[in-house]
Structures are given as structure tokens and as C-alpha cells.
Tab-separated table of C-alpha atoms in Angstrom:
chain	number	residue	atom	x	y	z
A	1232	LYS	CA	-7.812	-161.353	-20.007
A	1233	LEU	CA	-10.907	-163.009	-21.504
A	1234	VAL	CA	-13.217	-161.357	-18.934
A	1235	ASN	CA	-11.696	-157.923	-19.728
A	1236	ASP	CA	-12.092	-158.526	-23.467
A	1237	THR	CA	-15.724	-159.665	-23.078
A	1238	PHE	CA	-17.075	-157.127	-20.643
A	1239	ARG	CA	-15.011	-153.951	-21.223
A	1240	SER	CA	-15.783	-151.780	-24.243
A	1241	SER	CA	-12.080	-151.321	-24.874
A	1242	GLY	CA	-9.835	-154.280	-24.233
A	1243	ALA	CA	-7.101	-153.755	-21.685
A	1244	SER	CA	-3.715	-153.335	-23.409
A	1245	GLY	CA	-0.426	-154.593	-21.991
A	1246	SER	CA	-1.632	-157.974	-20.849
A	1247	CYS	CA	1.021	-160.623	-20.229
A	1248	LEU	CA	-1.302	-163.290	-21.758
A	1249	GLU	CA	-1.650	-163.354	-25.565
A	1250	ALA	CA	-5.076	-164.960	-25.541
A	1251	SER	CA	-8.231	-163.466	-26.941
A	1252	VAL	CA	-11.668	-164.253	-28.247
A	1253	ARG	CA	-12.587	-162.815	-31.700
A	1254	GLN	CA	-16.347	-162.233	-31.666
A	1255	VAL	CA	-18.232	-163.676	-34.609
A	1256	TYR	CA	-21.028	-161.751	-36.293
A	1257	LEU	CA	-23.447	-163.303	-38.788
A	1258	PRO	CA	-23.251	-161.731	-42.222
A	1259	ALA	CA	-27.026	-162.107	-42.614
A	1260	GLN	CA	-29.675	-162.934	-40.025
A	1261	ALA	CA	-33.375	-162.852	-39.376
A	1262	PRO	CA	-34.518	-159.333	-38.310
A	1263	ASP	CA	-36.089	-160.744	-35.126
A	1264	LEU	CA	-33.055	-162.853	-34.032
A	1265	LYS	CA	-32.068	-160.425	-31.318
A	1266	ASP	CA	-35.523	-160.814	-29.772
A	1267	SER	CA	-35.538	-164.632	-29.791
A	1268	ALA	CA	-35.606	-166.531	-26.457
A	1269	VAL	CA	-32.046	-167.758	-26.927
A	1270	ALA	CA	-30.637	-164.282	-27.701
A	1271	LEU	CA	-32.453	-162.814	-24.682
A	1272	ALA	CA	-31.084	-165.587	-22.457
A	1273	VAL	CA	-27.545	-164.769	-23.537
A	1274	ASP	CA	-28.192	-161.089	-22.820
A	1275	ASP	CA	-29.552	-161.916	-19.393
A	1276	ARG	CA	-26.550	-164.124	-18.599
A	1277	ASN	CA	-24.146	-161.431	-19.725
A	1278	ALA	CA	-25.893	-158.814	-17.649
A	1279	ALA	CA	-25.840	-161.047	-14.540
A	1280	TRP	CA	-22.103	-161.622	-14.815
A	1281	GLU	CA	-21.446	-157.984	-15.519
A	1282	ALA	CA	-23.284	-157.028	-12.349
A	1283	ASP	CA	-21.157	-159.446	-10.258
A	1284	LEU	CA	-17.743	-158.742	-11.687
A	1285	PRO	CA	-15.560	-155.966	-10.241
A	1286	LEU	CA	-14.506	-154.746	-13.703
A	1287	GLU	CA	-13.147	-151.342	-12.674
A	1288	ASP	CA	-10.486	-152.786	-10.334
A	1289	GLU	CA	-8.140	-155.259	-11.936
A	1290	SER	CA	-6.701	-156.402	-8.588
A	1291	ALA	CA	-10.203	-156.986	-7.227
A	1292	LEU	CA	-11.056	-158.883	-10.412
A	1293	TRP	CA	-8.048	-161.193	-9.948
A	1294	ASN	CA	-9.100	-161.828	-6.333
A	1295	TYR	CA	-12.725	-162.453	-7.400
A	1296	LEU	CA	-11.769	-165.036	-9.969
A	1297	THR	CA	-9.256	-166.674	-7.603
A	1298	VAL	CA	-11.841	-167.469	-4.932
A	1299	LEU	CA	-14.724	-168.114	-7.385
A	1300	GLU	CA	-16.194	-171.625	-7.005
A	1301	GLN	CA	-14.796	-173.895	-9.746
A	1302	GLY	CA	-18.151	-174.643	-11.396
A	1303	ARG	CA	-18.941	-170.896	-11.589
A	1304	ARG	CA	-15.473	-170.118	-12.889
A	1305	LEU	CA	-15.935	-172.673	-15.739
A	1306	SER	CA	-19.355	-171.204	-16.480
A	1307	LEU	CA	-17.785	-167.787	-16.778
A	1308	LEU	CA	-14.997	-169.132	-19.019
A	1309	ALA	CA	-17.576	-170.829	-21.218
A	1310	HIS	CA	-19.581	-167.613	-21.437
A	1311	CYS	CA	-16.562	-165.590	-22.550
A	1312	LEU	CA	-15.490	-168.234	-25.099
A	1313	SER	CA	-19.002	-168.614	-26.518
A	1314	PHE	CA	-18.737	-165.243	-28.286
A	1315	GLY	CA	-15.923	-166.675	-30.411
A	1316	VAL	CA	-17.744	-169.837	-31.554
A	1317	ASN	CA	-17.841	-169.800	-35.366
A	1318	ALA	CA	-20.040	-172.432	-37.022
A	1319	VAL	CA	-20.876	-170.333	-40.069
A	1320	HIS	CA	-20.935	-172.357	-43.309
A	1321	GLU	CA	-19.262	-169.858	-45.584
A	1322	LYS	CA	-18.765	-170.024	-49.321
A	1323	VAL	CA	-15.208	-171.139	-50.136
A	1324	ASN	CA	-13.168	-168.681	-52.107
A	1325	PRO	CA	-10.942	-170.444	-54.692
A	1326	TYR	CA	-8.663	-167.397	-54.952
A	1327	GLY	CA	-7.310	-167.601	-51.452
A	1328	ALA	CA	-9.223	-164.841	-49.687
A	1329	GLY	CA	-11.440	-166.218	-46.894
A	1330	ILE	CA	-11.723	-169.800	-45.705
A	1331	SER	CA	-10.366	-172.729	-47.714
A	1332	ALA	CA	-12.304	-175.887	-48.469
A	1333	SER	CA	-10.232	-177.901	-45.975
A	1334	GLY	CA	-10.630	-175.146	-43.398
A	1335	LEU	CA	-14.423	-175.168	-43.815
A	1336	THR	CA	-14.481	-178.963	-43.426
A	1337	ARG	CA	-12.435	-178.723	-40.238
A	1338	ARG	CA	-14.591	-175.919	-38.864
A	1339	MET	CA	-17.872	-177.698	-39.426
A	1340	ALA	CA	-16.581	-180.968	-37.996
A	1341	GLN	CA	-15.402	-179.176	-34.847
A	1342	ALA	CA	-18.685	-177.236	-34.605
A	1343	ASP	CA	-20.599	-180.528	-34.826
A	1344	ARG	CA	-18.531	-182.030	-32.017
A	1345	LEU	CA	-19.194	-178.917	-29.952
A	1346	ALA	CA	-22.927	-179.114	-30.690
A	1347	GLN	CA	-22.923	-182.739	-29.466
A	1348	ALA	CA	-20.995	-181.851	-26.342
A	1349	VAL	CA	-23.564	-179.213	-25.283
A	1350	ASP	CA	-26.497	-181.244	-26.663
A	1351	LEU	CA	-27.533	-178.441	-28.968
A	1352	ASP	CA	-31.059	-178.858	-30.460
A	1353	MET	CA	-31.786	-176.126	-32.983
A	1354	VAL	CA	-35.505	-177.029	-32.922
A	1355	ALA	CA	-35.670	-176.695	-29.148
A	1356	ALA	CA	-33.723	-173.410	-29.508
A	1357	GLY	CA	-36.628	-172.089	-31.555
A	1358	TRP	CA	-35.288	-172.152	-35.111
A	1359	GLU	CA	-37.876	-172.777	-37.824
A	1360	PRO	CA	-37.649	-172.641	-41.624
A	1361	THR	CA	-39.466	-169.427	-42.472
A	1362	VAL	CA	-39.510	-167.334	-45.608
A	1363	ASP	CA	-36.976	-164.888	-44.116
A	1364	THR	CA	-34.663	-167.376	-42.394
A	1365	TYR	CA	-34.376	-170.006	-45.133
A	1366	LEU	CA	-36.991	-170.536	-47.775
A	1367	ASN	CA	-36.536	-167.303	-49.721
A	1368	ARG	CA	-32.792	-167.837	-49.657
A	1369	VAL	CA	-32.712	-171.236	-51.479
A	1370	PRO	CA	-33.890	-172.297	-54.974
A	1371	LYS	CA	-37.279	-173.844	-55.512
A	1372	ALA	CA	-35.793	-177.373	-55.678
A	1373	ARG	CA	-34.542	-177.021	-52.127
A	1374	ILE	CA	-37.941	-175.840	-50.896
A	1375	LEU	CA	-39.613	-178.852	-52.499
A	1376	GLU	CA	-36.979	-181.143	-50.948
A	1377	ALA	CA	-37.673	-179.721	-47.534
A	1378	VAL	CA	-41.471	-180.242	-47.835
A	1379	CYS	CA	-40.917	-183.728	-49.281
A	1380	GLU	CA	-38.727	-184.738	-46.251
A	1381	ALA	CA	-41.136	-183.271	-43.734
A	1382	LYS	CA	-44.574	-183.956	-45.324
A	1383	GLY	CA	-44.023	-186.508	-48.003
A	1384	GLU	CA	-43.587	-186.475	-51.752
A	1385	GLY	CA	-47.389	-186.108	-52.414
A	1386	THR	CA	-47.517	-182.812	-50.595
A	1387	ALA	CA	-44.362	-181.533	-52.286
A	1388	GLN	CA	-45.779	-182.314	-55.690
A	1389	LEU	CA	-48.794	-180.127	-54.976
A	1390	LEU	CA	-46.466	-177.110	-54.555
A	1391	ASP	CA	-44.476	-177.823	-57.697
A	1392	HIS	CA	-46.430	-175.472	-59.968
A	1393	LEU	CA	-46.298	-172.407	-57.625
A	1394	LYS	CA	-44.104	-169.382	-58.155
A	1395	LYS	CA	-41.110	-168.976	-55.839
A	1396	GLY	CA	-42.799	-166.499	-53.378
A	1397	GLU	CA	-46.035	-168.497	-53.097
A	1398	MET	CA	-44.106	-171.744	-52.746
A	1399	ALA	CA	-41.934	-170.280	-49.935
A	1400	SER	CA	-45.025	-169.057	-48.078
A	1401	GLU	CA	-46.901	-172.354	-48.374
A	1402	ALA	CA	-43.780	-174.303	-47.416
A	1403	GLU	CA	-43.375	-172.104	-44.284
A	1404	ARG	CA	-46.933	-172.967	-43.216
A	1405	LEU	CA	-46.499	-176.678	-43.949
A	1406	LEU	CA	-43.119	-176.944	-42.192
A	1407	LYS	CA	-44.228	-175.072	-39.034
A	1408	GLY	CA	-43.975	-177.372	-36.050
A	1409	SER	CA	-42.517	-180.229	-38.110
A	1410	GLY	CA	-39.051	-180.081	-36.573
A	1411	TRP	CA	-37.419	-180.140	-39.984
A	1412	LEU	CA	-33.889	-178.728	-40.273
A	1413	PRO	CA	-31.662	-178.099	-43.287
A	1414	GLU	CA	-28.528	-180.282	-43.444
A	1415	VAL	CA	-26.211	-177.553	-42.151
A	1416	LEU	CA	-28.165	-177.321	-38.836
A	1417	ARG	CA	-28.441	-181.091	-38.256
A	1418	ARG	CA	-26.118	-182.836	-35.783
A	1419	ALA	CA	-24.195	-185.747	-37.339
A	1420	ASP	CA	-24.958	-188.119	-34.496
A	1421	LEU	CA	-28.708	-187.516	-34.694
A	1422	VAL	CA	-28.651	-187.764	-38.508
A	1423	ALA	CA	-27.009	-191.180	-38.177
A	1424	LEU	CA	-29.795	-192.376	-35.880
A	1425	ASP	CA	-32.445	-191.011	-38.257
A	1426	GLY	CA	-30.725	-192.810	-41.135
A	1427	GLU	CA	-30.922	-196.121	-39.276
A	1428	ASP	CA	-34.705	-195.642	-38.741
A	1429	ILE	CA	-35.179	-194.750	-42.405
A	1430	ALA	CA	-33.116	-197.780	-43.518
A	1431	GLU	CA	-35.330	-200.094	-41.414
A	1432	GLY	CA	-38.469	-198.647	-42.963
A	1433	GLN	CA	-37.439	-198.383	-46.549
A	1434	GLY	CA	-39.864	-199.756	-49.054
A	1435	THR	CA	-42.819	-199.696	-46.672
A	1436	ASP	CA	-44.543	-196.560	-48.108
A	1437	SER	CA	-46.046	-196.517	-51.544
A	1438	ASP	CA	-46.869	-193.523	-53.704
A	1439	PHE	CA	-50.593	-194.285	-52.981
A	1440	GLU	CA	-50.005	-194.087	-49.218
A	1441	ASP	CA	-48.082	-190.883	-49.736
A	1442	LEU	CA	-51.014	-189.282	-51.521
A	1443	GLU	CA	-53.387	-190.523	-48.847
A	1444	SER	CA	-51.331	-188.761	-46.196
A	1445	VAL	CA	-52.115	-185.349	-47.727
A	1446	SER	CA	-55.121	-184.015	-45.880
A	1447	ASP	CA	-57.275	-180.970	-46.561
A	1448	ALA	CA	-55.975	-179.541	-43.259
A	1449	ASP	CA	-52.463	-179.578	-44.628
A	1450	LEU	CA	-53.174	-177.535	-47.749
A	1451	PRO	CA	-55.087	-174.366	-48.601
A	1452	ALA	CA	-58.233	-174.495	-50.751
A	1453	PHE	CA	-56.581	-173.300	-53.913
A	1454	LEU	CA	-54.343	-176.341	-53.830
A	1455	THR	CA	-57.001	-178.876	-52.976
A	1456	GLU	CA	-60.092	-177.748	-54.860
A	1457	ASP	CA	-58.965	-179.459	-58.070
A	1458	LEU	CA	-57.159	-182.332	-56.452
A	1459	PRO	CA	-58.397	-185.770	-57.730
A	1460	ASP	CA	-59.126	-188.510	-55.275
A	1461	ALA	CA	-56.162	-190.912	-54.630
A	1462	PRO	CA	-57.502	-193.925	-56.699
A	1463	ALA	CA	-58.130	-191.700	-59.735
A	1464	ALA	CA	-54.672	-190.180	-59.414
A	1465	MET	CA	-53.089	-193.602	-59.178
A	1466	MET	CA	-54.980	-194.843	-62.278
A	1467	ALA	CA	-53.802	-191.764	-64.212
A	1468	ALA	CA	-50.298	-192.341	-63.133
A	1469	GLU	CA	-50.465	-195.965	-64.291
């Protein structure tokens, strides 16, 4: 039933099994998502299964699945089910339409467990905070928070005076290759480990060290040309 629903344009009616996968579509996405390495890998996997499965003959399909090696059968099952995974963090509607607050909490907790089970790494999967995928969709305070977490408070302060568009563009450049993820894309188990590391190192970095960590290579000329040296900045702050 799941194979028919996944690979046939029109689901077969009259099945004795009331089981189905409701495919999930993102309400908004980056324009190049379909060309990403992960999306292309899913397309290739789907095409490979489609080429192997005798989809036009239901009896032959039953026989194929019956004799299919167990590991391959489980892989096919996982492939069919994957189209129904919904880890979208939607806005809760207080008037009853859409997902409830408790439903969203349950969904995200289950999604996190699933991410741990398959060892999902959004950085390795190729996601990065770009202007289109994240930075233009959040307020300036969130952009500064992201830069602060990835590059330090000193760097974030240097972006504080920029307009939203300029701030988003500079933040994209600064965050590239940093491995930074917004909270909604972080696995709870890895966040807990990071928290332990942070707790051990709390109080070791001063504002002076933070300013020293900002190098000319990190920032464009228009941000650094009027930047005072660190000792002068610290004296002014005092």
C-alpha cells in the first residue's frame, strides 16, 4: 500500500489496508533547495527504487516484496515513510485551526528523537544561514544574536548600526562555514553537550579578548576603517 502511494501518480483504491503517508510540503523554502545535494540524493534513491519495482503488476509487486532481502525491505519502507516526516515548526493558531501548542511540542520532540536516531546533522547536510534561508526572515536582534554566538559579541556589535539588508548580507558572510544553526535546527542531545562545554568555560573570556578576536579578515573595510584599537576601546568603555 505504501509503495503504491509513493510511486504511483494515483493511489490504488480499494486496498484492504487503511495505512497511508501524507506527503509534507514546506510552505516556504529556498529557491535552490531542489538542487541541493540532499534533495538530489533523495531523487536518485527514488528513481533507483522505481526502476526496480514492478509497479504495473500488483501480483508481481507482492511477490517482489515477499522475497526482498529484509535490509532492503526496511530501506524501502523507510524511503516511503520519509515523505511523511513533518518537523515543520508552525505558528500555533489560538482559534483552533491548525496545530495546537501541545501538538507542536509533541511534534518537535518526536522530530528530535528521529533526528537523533538517524544521526541527522543539518550542517553536514549543507544547510547554512543565508539571506534567503534565514537572515532576511528574522528581526535584526536575531541576526545579531546569531553572529554573537558564532563570532563573539565584539563582531556582533560592529554590525549593530547597519540597516537590515546590509546586516543580513554581512552576517551571511561572517556565518559562512561557522557551523552555526538556529535553535529549531539543533538536536537536543548535541545542544546539551555544547551547554556542558560552555558551562565549563564560563567566565574565561573578557570583553577585551572578545574585541581582540575580531580580525580585519572577518570584516569588510567599511566596518574596520574607523575601528579603534582594543586598548583605546576598553579605556573608552571604562
